[in-house]
């Protein structure tokens, strides 16, 4: 019976995964690749340069765990899926709670939950982002480096190079404040007041899927289950009705201020604050008031 | 005598040959035209009535008195003077046997003078007044025709005055020349107009021509609207041949009035020019030509249209511009997949979700929460009246109010009604007006099946677009129901005393919806309601001349160029000084409310059903 | 190049989730259906590759008989063949799904297999990877760009605001994400042709699930009413007050 948690880094999501893993098994050990994450735990550090999911999974499999946990990031899900095949294990992604063989996991990006039973000797789970409150802290790792025994083909799919995007402005995924527009904005030009407000707040601009399909904003601005998932301190959806596929993208938002003309729109059920009315009248008013208040101070 | 007869015969032969050759081309083109999707030979009494009123009676032209009289004088002169041509010919060949009907000569003289007055007036209008409706028209051609007419009647007057054979020759030669020129010019309308009026729509003017997508029709024979010239229907060609470039449609068009590229006149002229440029090539066979939409800005113009029908209403020869525009859209949407991208979510949502708002059908009856509204489940007994709520009233927060008001009123009046709730999907109107006939037909068939299974015989609809489709278009898919608009039913209930409103002092101006007042002739009942709840005051552009709110033709989901149509209409409403702007359509509600807010005015935009509900509450 | 794309029929849920009485499925009585957004982009990508360089596109789905509707949609986008692995519509776990797909894919032996990164409903994040291992092929996931280059693939995977580039030889498996392209709006002639095409039907062997769905649960909402700060532009001062309170003003 051995439990491993695969950590990419000691960031928020990593610490959430570690918290979850520690609850399942206080003797959990960490497996990582390349750089050891700064956590106070035993870290098995595989020496592989560069990201190659199958090779990284092989490293985990080499250690022969019976339970593997990781954060539900793109890489976490990918590596654990590979490891599941290698360990002939059962893999449940985006779990929010576990009890023995039973887990509660997310479907529909989190808009629906599933209670599932895992059958098999080896179990792998990834932890849904922001489902667990962090109880761990960073610290000094006890590193044990090792050379993984890779199989032929493990390194075929590996990162050859990284291309940095020259994105102007704040990155949507990292922004502390996000201002989004939906159908209620009316047109591509309708985003101008939102951009102005975002500029003042140092916020990123997001949009709903309807806006992307209408051709008003690029897909890179889309917030939602199949777009970018955000977790800002404040999320301001404007003219967005709140379909589940959109809400799946902003579950992590700490505060949500909805601006919408429909007081009965589904988004109101997830909002902390709301302003009712026409987006194109309200947003410029907020911008003007913000300028005024800043001018005074 | 023989010499003159031979000379005359030669002249007639030449003119006749030129005329015949051109007419042969025109008729070959029309015969190449695809069949019309609706029966244009039914309802004969109504068609004959149209001929009498529109053609002989010149009624549409007389809507503008001076130009109307101008044209009427020339038109009636043409009819009265027709025998004079033959009398003149006899004068040439054998002056002695020419009939000598003094009364006819006198009558002719009167009409010649009237014609000259007409021509003079026409020149005055064109050269001095210079109305905007002539922008884009071929003015030189018109001048030539007017001068020619002047020459024809002057020579006849001169003939009567002097009895000189030379004038007879001049008269006849001018006429023969005119005959040869006629089918090459817009004056062709004198032959085609009467035909075009006869074959136009009689009732259900908002009904579009269906296309056939069944499995039996081979793909090569299928028509997906107008792609190339080979896709034009014979009626569309007749429309093109009948256009005189008068511009009354352009004047009436709300898109043109607000600075958009669209002019219905230029659409017809563009189609006509393309027909003459490409049609003869297509007659040769094995044709692979350019899309009609790619000439003369037709593609751009097609998207500006709100399908309000003001152009069709204004046209003195009953050209049906909407058929041309929607057919252009149909090809662009269904074959080229080329249309304003902002409408794509709407089309996908109608197709997959059952309504253009992309909201789940399961939530369609949520507006009725708290009201005791019966939702018809499969197997339930049919209600006396099915209330067809429509997508807008089901999902839009402003339009919802009218559904709640209507439901309350129907219940208060003891009407046995029910709604379909989640089983009511979009009638398909936005998809159809957008040009996606395929998606529309899928919904038409589905809805007809649902209604028939439920045993529905009478339907009341809040939305004029639903009303237009259910009443006028669903019969093409086997759906035959008695369909009324909610203002019709509510007015009836008030008349019968089943609802007793107390009128207040509020001044109300009622905005006629295009799909009610123009396409479907519902004008009186909303006014009955307005009078029953307040003090009505009318706008100038009302009833058949109403000015669109801007949402038709799927424009609720498309961006607008130029200045906003809704603000233009709101400006007109505000000029009446009324406190309340009453509407009878959820689209009009949203558009005009937006218009009031964006122009910073202070009018309450509200559906007649809500006003009535408020007036009925007062009494209790 | 022969490409095989796997898709899944999913309901178009709206603003709320409603379950059936047995809590084992979503109530789909009045819902429309589609294929997951990632997969629609996958079909579009396959069709574009074949339009540019020749070959054929086959689409496979594991689902109920009604999934034929989704297969016809993919035929209308431009796929050449469609195969339905017919089930009774119940939940199949990722391993059973992968095993059923592998049987078909191994027989078809396409050069490239395309999956959506995860299905919109179950979101298991593993079917593609399991299929790749069973076929002994390399797999790259979450692609935002794909290009065929010298008998291999150049793949771009989004990582934050950067892109990681992979180069793998064919035959291979990839999973793609929405945003890799903008799917076309199919023409009606294409839809009519799709209507007339034959959909091949097979019955896959079911197996006991190792990730066994016991029941579904609709998560509780925030439990509190949104605090309405005001209506219209007049709410601006209250909003700015909130921004200041949250420390973002």
CSV table of C-alpha atoms in Angstrom, one decimal, chain B residues 21 71 73 107 184 197 204 214 216 236 256 291 320 322 326-327 430 445 455 470 488 494 503 530 541-542 582:
chain,number,residue,atom,x,y,z
B,21,UNK,CA,-37.4,39.6,-81.6
B,71,UNK,CA,-49.4,59.0,-64.3
B,73,UNK,CA,-53.6,61.0,-67.1
B,107,UNK,CA,-62.5,63.0,-76.5
B,184,UNK,CA,-35.8,47.4,-74.6
B,197,UNK,CA,-50.3,42.5,-60.5
B,204,UNK,CA,-51.1,36.2,-46.6
B,214,UNK,CA,-37.6,15.9,-50.3
B,216,UNK,CA,-37.5,12.3,-54.4
B,236,UNK,CA,-39.1,37.2,-60.1
B,256,UNK,CA,-32.7,53.2,-46.9
B,291,UNK,CA,-23.7,34.5,-58.5
B,320,UNK,CA,-42.5,41.5,-54.4
B,322,UNK,CA,-38.9,40.4,-50.3
B,326,UNK,CA,-34.9,36.3,-49.2
B,327,UNK,CA,-34.0,34.1,-52.2
B,430,UNK,CA,-36.0,33.8,-37.8
B,445,UNK,CA,-43.1,19.9,-39.8
B,455,UNK,CA,-56.0,18.1,-31.6
B,470,UNK,CA,-48.7,29.8,-38.1
B,488,UNK,CA,-57.8,40.3,-32.0
B,494,UNK,CA,-63.7,43.4,-24.5
B,503,UNK,CA,-59.9,53.8,-19.6
B,530,UNK,CA,-55.9,51.4,-27.2
B,541,UNK,CA,-46.7,56.6,-40.6
B,542,UNK,CA,-49.3,54.1,-39.4
B,582,UNK,CA,-48.2,50.8,-27.1
